[in-house]
Each structure stands twice: as structure tokens, then as C-alpha cells.
Amino acid sequence: AQKVTQTQTSISVMEKTTVTMDCVYETQDSSYFLFWYKQTASGEIVFLIRQDSYKKENATVGHYSLNFQKPKSSIGLIITATQIEDSAVYFCAMRANNTGNYKYVFGAGTRLKVIA
Amino acid sequence: GGIITQTPKFLIGQEGQKLTLKCQQNFNHDTMYWYRQDSGKGLRLIYYSITENDLQKGDLSEGYDASREKKSSFSLTVTSAQKNEMAVFLCASSMDWGYEQYFGPGTRLTVL
């Protein structure tokens, strides 16, 4: 069975600094996809960034990047130059890359507070 | 781009009542999902559908029914509303094969 664990419940950082949010996953599949989503205070959930398990390069989108450590089953989200509007709950998720598997498994989320 | 709409935004019902939540997407995505999010918690999968008229149970399907009569729409029915299932219900859709999901704004359910 697949499982995604986010151990950090809440993090506070100063504006313009860099923050890393941890995510560890469990899967029996050799190929899979990893995602990070952001849920704002209004409840809106937005896709941020994705990592394909077969790619060695860490994905980067804007001021979001990933630290993919496959041997450790770890996919950390790094936000550089944080802004107040980055304050939100961040969810890590995974999906197996095999026939007939359409399920996404989500972690419990990490609440980020960016302080001015 | 596209959009997912959910109706109603707020749903108030009586305990034991049958309630229906609706979701529409114009992404032309094949797969659609219903999740439940309890306050301060993560997302739990209720039902999903990989194509029109297909239904697949998630981890939390007991007490719920779903319907996918058109590719663009996916409905969720709470068969007998209970006070312990007050939550936000989120609809999502995705293309095949590992693509990211897009989420609707949610329906907040209150049971009196």
C-alpha cells in the first residue's frame, strides 16, 4: 500500500528566507509521480510542482523546487525568497505509474506561516 | 485553461437527510474525484471515475453514492447525513497517467 507522511505540522519563517518542507513516501511501485499542492486560507487547492520518479533532475518552477532523494523515498519542497502570500497549507501527494491505478495518496499537510 | 465548479458552495441538511453535491469541469479530463476534508486535516478519497458511467470506490465510500452520467460532471450523494461528517467536499479532475489534479472550490457541508 502507498503512504505519504509529512511530519512537520507547522512551520514559521521570516519573509524572504528559504524554507524546506519534508515529505516521505512509501510505495511498492518502481515508477511513480510525486506532487506538491498549496491550499490557501480560502480553501483553494493549487498544483505547484511535480517530480517523475524516473527523472534524476530535481524539478523547479518559479521559486519552488524539489529535493528528490529516491534512496530515502523523500521529496522535499523548497521555497526560496518566501513571501507573505506563501502562507498556506502544503500537501505532498503521490500516484503510482501503472495500469489501472488512478489514485492519488495525500499527506496530512504542513502549515507554513511567513512572517514580515 | 479550464475550470471546475462545485454546487452548492454551502449545503445545510438535517441528520438522516439525503444530500447531493455536484461538480462540473470543462478541462475535458477523463478522470474525476471526490474527496472529503475534515477541518485541519488532509484529503480522503471517497469515489473516483475514470470515464463516463464508471465508478470506483475510494477509502471512504461507505455512506456515499456517486454518479458520472456525463464526462464533464460528477455528482456525490450523502445517503444519510450524519453530524460527524461535517466537512468540506472537494471535487478534482485529471488527465491520464500521472498528471496533476485540478481542484474545485469545495462544498462545505453542515448537518443540523
PDB file of C-alpha atoms in Angstrom:
ATOM      1  CA  ALA A   1       0.000   0.000   0.000  1.00  0.00           C
ATOM      2  CA  GLN A   2       1.105   3.533  -0.662  1.00  0.00           C
ATOM      3  CA  LYS A   3       1.612   6.059   2.102  1.00  0.00           C
ATOM      4  CA  VAL A   4       2.726   9.677   2.268  1.00  0.00           C
ATOM      5  CA  THR A   5       3.991  11.209   5.516  1.00  0.00           C
ATOM      6  CA  GLN A   6       4.549  14.867   6.321  1.00  0.00           C
ATOM      7  CA  THR A   7       5.966  15.082   9.811  1.00  0.00           C
ATOM      8  CA  GLN A   8       6.096  18.874  10.090  1.00  0.00           C
ATOM      9  CA  THR A   9       2.699  20.063  11.262  1.00  0.00           C
ATOM     10  CA  SER A  10       3.534  23.759  11.228  1.00  0.00           C
ATOM     11  CA  ILE A  11       6.499  25.957  10.264  1.00  0.00           C
ATOM     12  CA  SER A  12       7.083  29.683  10.717  1.00  0.00           C
ATOM     13  CA  VAL A  13       9.728  31.586   8.748  1.00  0.00           C
ATOM     14  CA  MET A  14      10.720  35.173   8.180  1.00  0.00           C
ATOM     15  CA  GLU A  15       9.849  36.751   4.877  1.00  0.00           C
ATOM     16  CA  LYS A  16      12.486  36.498   2.116  1.00  0.00           C
ATOM     17  CA  THR A  17      14.130  33.437   3.638  1.00  0.00           C
ATOM     18  CA  THR A  18      14.220  29.881   2.283  1.00  0.00           C
ATOM     19  CA  VAL A  19      12.096  27.100   3.735  1.00  0.00           C
ATOM     20  CA  THR A  20      12.115  23.346   3.173  1.00  0.00           C
ATOM     21  CA  MET A  21       9.095  21.151   3.837  1.00  0.00           C
ATOM     22  CA  ASP A  22       9.652  17.440   4.244  1.00  0.00           C
ATOM     23  CA  CYS A  23       7.737  14.548   2.716  1.00  0.00           C
ATOM     24  CA  VAL A  24       8.466  10.834   2.895  1.00  0.00           C
ATOM     25  CA  TYR A  25       6.581   8.260   0.877  1.00  0.00           C
ATOM     26  CA  GLU A  26       6.148   4.503   0.735  1.00  0.00           C
ATOM     27  CA  THR A  27       5.378   2.535  -2.395  1.00  0.00           C
ATOM     28  CA  GLN A  28       5.997  -0.853  -3.950  1.00  0.00           C
ATOM     29  CA  ASP A  29       5.878   0.604  -7.439  1.00  0.00           C
ATOM     30  CA  SER A  30       9.066   1.171  -9.396  1.00  0.00           C
ATOM     31  CA  SER A  31       7.624   4.128 -11.237  1.00  0.00           C
ATOM     32  CA  TYR A  32       5.528   6.870  -9.691  1.00  0.00           C
ATOM     33  CA  PHE A  33       4.759  10.578  -9.660  1.00  0.00           C
ATOM     34  CA  LEU A  34       5.130  12.990  -6.759  1.00  0.00           C
ATOM     35  CA  PHE A  35       3.270  16.282  -6.392  1.00  0.00           C
ATOM     36  CA  TRP A  36       3.066  19.287  -4.132  1.00  0.00           C
ATOM     37  CA  TYR A  37      -0.119  21.312  -3.725  1.00  0.00           C
ATOM     38  CA  LYS A  38      -0.869  24.538  -1.877  1.00  0.00           C
ATOM     39  CA  GLN A  39      -4.133  25.183  -0.034  1.00  0.00           C
ATOM     40  CA  THR A  40      -4.751  28.854   0.696  1.00  0.00           C
ATOM     41  CA  ALA A  41      -6.770  30.275   3.570  1.00  0.00           C
ATOM     42  CA  SER A  42      -9.811  30.464   1.283  1.00  0.00           C
ATOM     43  CA  GLY A  43      -9.631  26.690   0.812  1.00  0.00           C
ATOM     44  CA  GLU A  44      -8.482  26.792  -2.793  1.00  0.00           C
ATOM     45  CA  ILE A  45      -6.065  23.978  -3.706  1.00  0.00           C
ATOM     46  CA  VAL A  46      -3.493  24.738  -6.378  1.00  0.00           C
ATOM     47  CA  PHE A  47      -0.984  22.411  -8.020  1.00  0.00           C
ATOM     48  CA  LEU A  48       2.596  23.657  -7.587  1.00  0.00           C
ATOM     49  CA  ILE A  49       5.148  21.203  -8.891  1.00  0.00           C
ATOM     50  CA  ARG A  50       5.670  17.575  -9.882  1.00  0.00           C
ATOM     51  CA  GLN A  51       8.536  15.080  -9.908  1.00  0.00           C
ATOM     52  CA  ASP A  52       8.592  11.939 -12.042  1.00  0.00           C
ATOM     53  CA  SER A  53      10.397   9.108 -10.258  1.00  0.00           C
ATOM     54  CA  TYR A  54      12.481   8.179 -13.293  1.00  0.00           C
ATOM     55  CA  LYS A  55      13.960  11.666 -13.594  1.00  0.00           C
ATOM     56  CA  LYS A  56      17.172  12.382 -11.708  1.00  0.00           C
ATOM     57  CA  GLU A  57      16.966  16.155 -12.074  1.00  0.00           C
ATOM     58  CA  ASN A  58      15.059  17.997  -9.391  1.00  0.00           C
ATOM     59  CA  ALA A  59      12.016  19.837 -10.721  1.00  0.00           C
ATOM     60  CA  THR A  60      11.912  23.623 -10.463  1.00  0.00           C
ATOM     61  CA  VAL A  61       9.025  26.015 -11.118  1.00  0.00           C
ATOM     62  CA  GLY A  62       9.452  29.679 -10.261  1.00  0.00           C
ATOM     63  CA  HIS A  63      10.533  29.954  -6.626  1.00  0.00           C
ATOM     64  CA  TYR A  64       9.529  26.350  -5.918  1.00  0.00           C
ATOM     65  CA  SER A  65      11.998  23.499  -6.266  1.00  0.00           C
ATOM     66  CA  LEU A  66      12.196  19.915  -5.141  1.00  0.00           C
ATOM     67  CA  ASN A  67      14.833  17.919  -3.327  1.00  0.00           C
ATOM     68  CA  PHE A  68      14.210  14.395  -4.622  1.00  0.00           C
ATOM     69  CA  GLN A  69      16.168  11.722  -2.779  1.00  0.00           C
ATOM     70  CA  LYS A  70      14.941   8.455  -4.223  1.00  0.00           C
ATOM     71  CA  PRO A  71      17.015   6.113  -1.992  1.00  0.00           C
ATOM     72  CA  LYS A  72      15.457   7.790   1.035  1.00  0.00           C
ATOM     73  CA  SER A  73      11.946   7.912  -0.519  1.00  0.00           C
ATOM     74  CA  SER A  74      11.961  11.604   0.179  1.00  0.00           C
ATOM     75  CA  ILE A  75      10.631  14.586  -1.784  1.00  0.00           C
ATOM     76  CA  GLY A  76      11.188  17.905  -0.050  1.00  0.00           C
ATOM     77  CA  LEU A  77       9.652  21.167  -1.253  1.00  0.00           C
ATOM     78  CA  ILE A  78      11.941  24.184  -1.172  1.00  0.00           C
ATOM     79  CA  ILE A  79      10.542  27.699  -1.374  1.00  0.00           C
ATOM     80  CA  THR A  80      13.126  30.420  -1.861  1.00  0.00           C
ATOM     81  CA  ALA A  81      12.629  34.116  -1.134  1.00  0.00           C
ATOM     82  CA  THR A  82       9.393  33.440   0.721  1.00  0.00           C
ATOM     83  CA  GLN A  83       6.597  35.992   0.577  1.00  0.00           C
ATOM     84  CA  ILE A  84       3.690  36.640   2.901  1.00  0.00           C
ATOM     85  CA  GLU A  85       1.337  35.160   0.314  1.00  0.00           C
ATOM     86  CA  ASP A  86       3.188  31.833   0.546  1.00  0.00           C
ATOM     87  CA  SER A  87       1.462  31.348   3.898  1.00  0.00           C
ATOM     88  CA  ALA A  88      -0.752  28.307   3.349  1.00  0.00           C
ATOM     89  CA  VAL A  89      -1.009  24.573   3.928  1.00  0.00           C
ATOM     90  CA  TYR A  90       1.186  22.483   1.652  1.00  0.00           C
ATOM     91  CA  PHE A  91       0.275  18.924   0.729  1.00  0.00           C
ATOM     92  CA  CYS A  92       2.557  16.277  -0.709  1.00  0.00           C
ATOM     93  CA  ALA A  93       0.940  13.572  -2.867  1.00  0.00           C
ATOM     94  CA  MET A  94       1.918  10.580  -4.952  1.00  0.00           C
ATOM     95  CA  ARG A  95       0.430   8.433  -7.680  1.00  0.00           C
ATOM     96  CA  ALA A  96       1.741   5.137  -8.996  1.00  0.00           C
ATOM     97  CA  ASN A  97       2.579   4.910 -12.664  1.00  0.00           C
ATOM     98  CA  ASN A  98       0.941   1.636 -13.530  1.00  0.00           C
ATOM     99  CA  THR A  99      -2.059   0.430 -15.457  1.00  0.00           C
ATOM    100  CA  GLY A 100      -5.353   0.882 -13.696  1.00  0.00           C
ATOM    101  CA  ASN A 101      -4.049   2.948 -10.804  1.00  0.00           C
ATOM    102  CA  TYR A 102      -5.699   6.346 -10.773  1.00  0.00           C
ATOM    103  CA  LYS A 103      -5.497   7.052  -7.068  1.00  0.00           C
ATOM    104  CA  TYR A 104      -3.542   9.900  -5.535  1.00  0.00           C
ATOM    105  CA  VAL A 105      -2.394   9.495  -1.943  1.00  0.00           C
ATOM    106  CA  PHE A 106      -2.004  12.679   0.093  1.00  0.00           C
ATOM    107  CA  GLY A 107      -0.024  13.556   3.176  1.00  0.00           C
ATOM    108  CA  ALA A 108      -1.615  15.331   6.136  1.00  0.00           C
ATOM    109  CA  GLY A 109      -0.157  18.713   5.160  1.00  0.00           C
ATOM    110  CA  THR A 110       2.282  21.253   6.598  1.00  0.00           C
ATOM    111  CA  ARG A 111       1.075  24.711   7.582  1.00  0.00           C
ATOM    112  CA  LEU A 112       3.525  27.435   6.606  1.00  0.00           C
ATOM    113  CA  LYS A 113       3.396  30.887   8.138  1.00  0.00           C
ATOM    114  CA  VAL A 114       5.572  33.591   6.608  1.00  0.00           C
ATOM    115  CA  ILE A 115       6.214  36.492   8.970  1.00  0.00           C
ATOM    116  CA  ALA A 116       7.047  40.031   7.847  1.00  0.00           C
TER     117      ALA A 116
ATOM    118  CA  GLY B   1      -7.310  26.733 -19.335  1.00  0.00           C
ATOM    119  CA  GLY B   2     -10.336  25.310 -17.680  1.00  0.00           C
ATOM    120  CA  ILE B   3     -12.321  25.439 -14.512  1.00  0.00           C
ATOM    121  CA  ILE B   4     -14.047  23.170 -12.033  1.00  0.00           C
ATOM    122  CA  THR B   5     -17.261  24.386 -10.472  1.00  0.00           C
ATOM    123  CA  GLN B   6     -18.977  22.878  -7.458  1.00  0.00           C
ATOM    124  CA  THR B   7     -22.533  23.486  -6.357  1.00  0.00           C
ATOM    125  CA  PRO B   8     -23.706  24.413  -3.873  1.00  0.00           C
ATOM    126  CA  LYS B   9     -20.913  26.273  -2.096  1.00  0.00           C
ATOM    127  CA  PHE B  10     -22.623  25.709   1.263  1.00  0.00           C
ATOM    128  CA  LEU B  11     -25.001  22.839   1.987  1.00  0.00           C
ATOM    129  CA  ILE B  12     -27.016  22.575   5.163  1.00  0.00           C
ATOM    130  CA  GLY B  13     -29.032  19.480   5.889  1.00  0.00           C
ATOM    131  CA  GLN B  14     -30.771  17.620   8.660  1.00  0.00           C
ATOM    132  CA  GLU B  15     -29.410  14.453  10.191  1.00  0.00           C
ATOM    133  CA  GLY B  16     -30.598  11.468   8.165  1.00  0.00           C
ATOM    134  CA  GLN B  17     -31.290  13.554   5.070  1.00  0.00           C
ATOM    135  CA  LYS B  18     -30.122  12.575   1.591  1.00  0.00           C
ATOM    136  CA  LEU B  19     -27.994  15.325   0.072  1.00  0.00           C
ATOM    137  CA  THR B  20     -26.411  15.746  -3.354  1.00  0.00           C
ATOM    138  CA  LEU B  21     -23.301  17.674  -4.321  1.00  0.00           C
ATOM    139  CA  LYS B  22     -22.472  18.482  -7.934  1.00  0.00           C
ATOM    140  CA  CYS B  23     -19.246  19.051  -9.824  1.00  0.00           C
ATOM    141  CA  GLN B  24     -18.626  20.208 -13.390  1.00  0.00           C
ATOM    142  CA  GLN B  25     -15.316  20.509 -15.270  1.00  0.00           C
ATOM    143  CA  ASN B  26     -14.518  21.903 -18.697  1.00  0.00           C
ATOM    144  CA  PHE B  27     -10.957  20.607 -18.944  1.00  0.00           C
ATOM    145  CA  ASN B  28     -12.243  17.586 -20.907  1.00  0.00           C
ATOM    146  CA  HIS B  29     -10.466  15.392 -18.349  1.00  0.00           C
ATOM    147  CA  ASP B  30     -11.333  11.711 -18.241  1.00  0.00           C
ATOM    148  CA  THR B  31     -10.855  11.135 -14.521  1.00  0.00           C
ATOM    149  CA  MET B  32     -12.760  12.840 -11.733  1.00  0.00           C
ATOM    150  CA  TYR B  33     -12.541  12.512  -7.959  1.00  0.00           C
ATOM    151  CA  TRP B  34     -14.433  13.316  -4.791  1.00  0.00           C
ATOM    152  CA  TYR B  35     -12.504  13.969  -1.578  1.00  0.00           C
ATOM    153  CA  ARG B  36     -13.567  14.810   1.924  1.00  0.00           C
ATOM    154  CA  GLN B  37     -11.503  17.197   4.032  1.00  0.00           C
ATOM    155  CA  ASP B  38     -12.284  17.426   7.726  1.00  0.00           C
ATOM    156  CA  SER B  39     -11.268  20.633   9.476  1.00  0.00           C
ATOM    157  CA  GLY B  40      -7.484  20.951   9.674  1.00  0.00           C
ATOM    158  CA  LYS B  41      -6.936  17.551   8.082  1.00  0.00           C
ATOM    159  CA  GLY B  42      -5.791  16.068   4.787  1.00  0.00           C
ATOM    160  CA  LEU B  43      -7.805  14.746   1.858  1.00  0.00           C
ATOM    161  CA  ARG B  44      -9.544  11.397   1.898  1.00  0.00           C
ATOM    162  CA  LEU B  45     -10.774   9.796  -1.310  1.00  0.00           C
ATOM    163  CA  ILE B  46     -14.468   8.953  -1.417  1.00  0.00           C
ATOM    164  CA  TYR B  47     -15.120   7.985  -5.050  1.00  0.00           C
ATOM    165  CA  TYR B  48     -13.465   8.400  -8.401  1.00  0.00           C
ATOM    166  CA  SER B  49     -14.435   7.799 -12.007  1.00  0.00           C
ATOM    167  CA  ILE B  50     -12.100   7.141 -14.907  1.00  0.00           C
ATOM    168  CA  THR B  51     -14.678   7.717 -17.615  1.00  0.00           C
ATOM    169  CA  GLU B  52     -18.362   8.393 -18.169  1.00  0.00           C
ATOM    170  CA  ASN B  53     -20.571   5.882 -16.296  1.00  0.00           C
ATOM    171  CA  ASP B  54     -17.588   4.424 -14.439  1.00  0.00           C
ATOM    172  CA  LEU B  55     -17.454   4.487 -10.624  1.00  0.00           C
ATOM    173  CA  GLN B  56     -14.669   3.337  -8.315  1.00  0.00           C
ATOM    174  CA  LYS B  57     -14.779   3.310  -4.529  1.00  0.00           C
ATOM    175  CA  GLY B  58     -12.160   5.115  -2.522  1.00  0.00           C
ATOM    176  CA  ASP B  59     -11.178   4.613   1.099  1.00  0.00           C
ATOM    177  CA  LEU B  60     -14.200   6.452   2.492  1.00  0.00           C
ATOM    178  CA  SER B  61     -17.072   5.356   0.250  1.00  0.00           C
ATOM    179  CA  GLU B  62     -19.402   3.976   2.934  1.00  0.00           C
ATOM    180  CA  GLY B  63     -22.387   6.291   3.337  1.00  0.00           C
ATOM    181  CA  TYR B  64     -21.908   7.855  -0.097  1.00  0.00           C
ATOM    182  CA  ASP B  65     -23.053   7.198  -3.653  1.00  0.00           C
ATOM    183  CA  ALA B  66     -21.716   8.759  -6.832  1.00  0.00           C
ATOM    184  CA  SER B  67     -22.872   9.275 -10.389  1.00  0.00           C
ATOM    185  CA  ARG B  68     -21.000  10.100 -13.617  1.00  0.00           C
ATOM    186  CA  GLU B  69     -23.578  10.426 -16.375  1.00  0.00           C
ATOM    187  CA  LYS B  70     -21.504  12.784 -18.493  1.00  0.00           C
ATOM    188  CA  LYS B  71     -17.776  13.187 -18.950  1.00  0.00           C
ATOM    189  CA  SER B  72     -17.946  16.735 -17.649  1.00  0.00           C
ATOM    190  CA  SER B  73     -19.946  16.108 -14.486  1.00  0.00           C
ATOM    191  CA  PHE B  74     -19.606  14.026 -11.337  1.00  0.00           C
ATOM    192  CA  SER B  75     -22.148  14.016  -8.513  1.00  0.00           C
ATOM    193  CA  LEU B  76     -21.812  12.813  -4.947  1.00  0.00           C
ATOM    194  CA  THR B  77     -24.753  11.840  -2.750  1.00  0.00           C
ATOM    195  CA  VAL B  78     -24.602  11.638   1.015  1.00  0.00           C
ATOM    196  CA  THR B  79     -27.135   8.880   1.579  1.00  0.00           C
ATOM    197  CA  SER B  80     -27.982   9.707   5.215  1.00  0.00           C
ATOM    198  CA  ALA B  81     -26.237  12.796   6.559  1.00  0.00           C
ATOM    199  CA  GLN B  82     -24.579  12.458   9.957  1.00  0.00           C
ATOM    200  CA  LYS B  83     -23.222  15.163  12.233  1.00  0.00           C
ATOM    201  CA  ASN B  84     -19.767  13.580  12.262  1.00  0.00           C
ATOM    202  CA  GLU B  85     -19.370  14.067   8.532  1.00  0.00           C
ATOM    203  CA  MET B  86     -19.481  17.834   8.531  1.00  0.00           C
ATOM    204  CA  ALA B  87     -16.576  18.704   6.266  1.00  0.00           C
ATOM    205  CA  VAL B  88     -15.542  20.300   3.004  1.00  0.00           C
ATOM    206  CA  PHE B  89     -16.071  18.110  -0.040  1.00  0.00           C
ATOM    207  CA  LEU B  90     -13.640  18.696  -2.864  1.00  0.00           C
ATOM    208  CA  CYS B  91     -14.000  17.651  -6.477  1.00  0.00           C
ATOM    209  CA  ALA B  92     -10.949  17.216  -8.698  1.00  0.00           C
ATOM    210  CA  SER B  93     -10.128  16.092 -12.213  1.00  0.00           C
ATOM    211  CA  SER B  94      -7.039  14.968 -14.075  1.00  0.00           C
ATOM    212  CA  MET B  95      -5.814  13.644 -17.369  1.00  0.00           C
ATOM    213  CA  ASP B  96      -4.455  10.146 -17.524  1.00  0.00           C
ATOM    214  CA  TRP B  97      -1.072   8.942 -16.473  1.00  0.00           C
ATOM    215  CA  GLY B  98       0.428  10.832 -13.639  1.00  0.00           C
ATOM    216  CA  TYR B  99      -0.780  14.279 -14.458  1.00  0.00           C
ATOM    217  CA  GLU B 100      -1.603  16.656 -11.679  1.00  0.00           C
ATOM    218  CA  GLN B 101      -5.132  17.110 -10.383  1.00  0.00           C
ATOM    219  CA  TYR B 102      -7.126  20.310 -10.603  1.00  0.00           C
ATOM    220  CA  PHE B 103      -9.467  21.063  -7.736  1.00  0.00           C
ATOM    221  CA  GLY B 104     -12.798  22.784  -7.409  1.00  0.00           C
ATOM    222  CA  PRO B 105     -13.518  25.367  -4.689  1.00  0.00           C
ATOM    223  CA  GLY B 106     -15.325  22.873  -2.464  1.00  0.00           C
ATOM    224  CA  THR B 107     -18.747  22.424  -0.873  1.00  0.00           C
ATOM    225  CA  ARG B 108     -18.972  22.939   2.887  1.00  0.00           C
ATOM    226  CA  LEU B 109     -21.470  20.548   4.467  1.00  0.00           C
ATOM    227  CA  THR B 110     -23.193  21.348   7.745  1.00  0.00           C
ATOM    228  CA  VAL B 111     -25.501  18.807   9.373  1.00  0.00           C
ATOM    229  CA  LEU B 112     -28.007  20.049  11.938  1.00  0.00           C
TER     230      LEU B 112
END
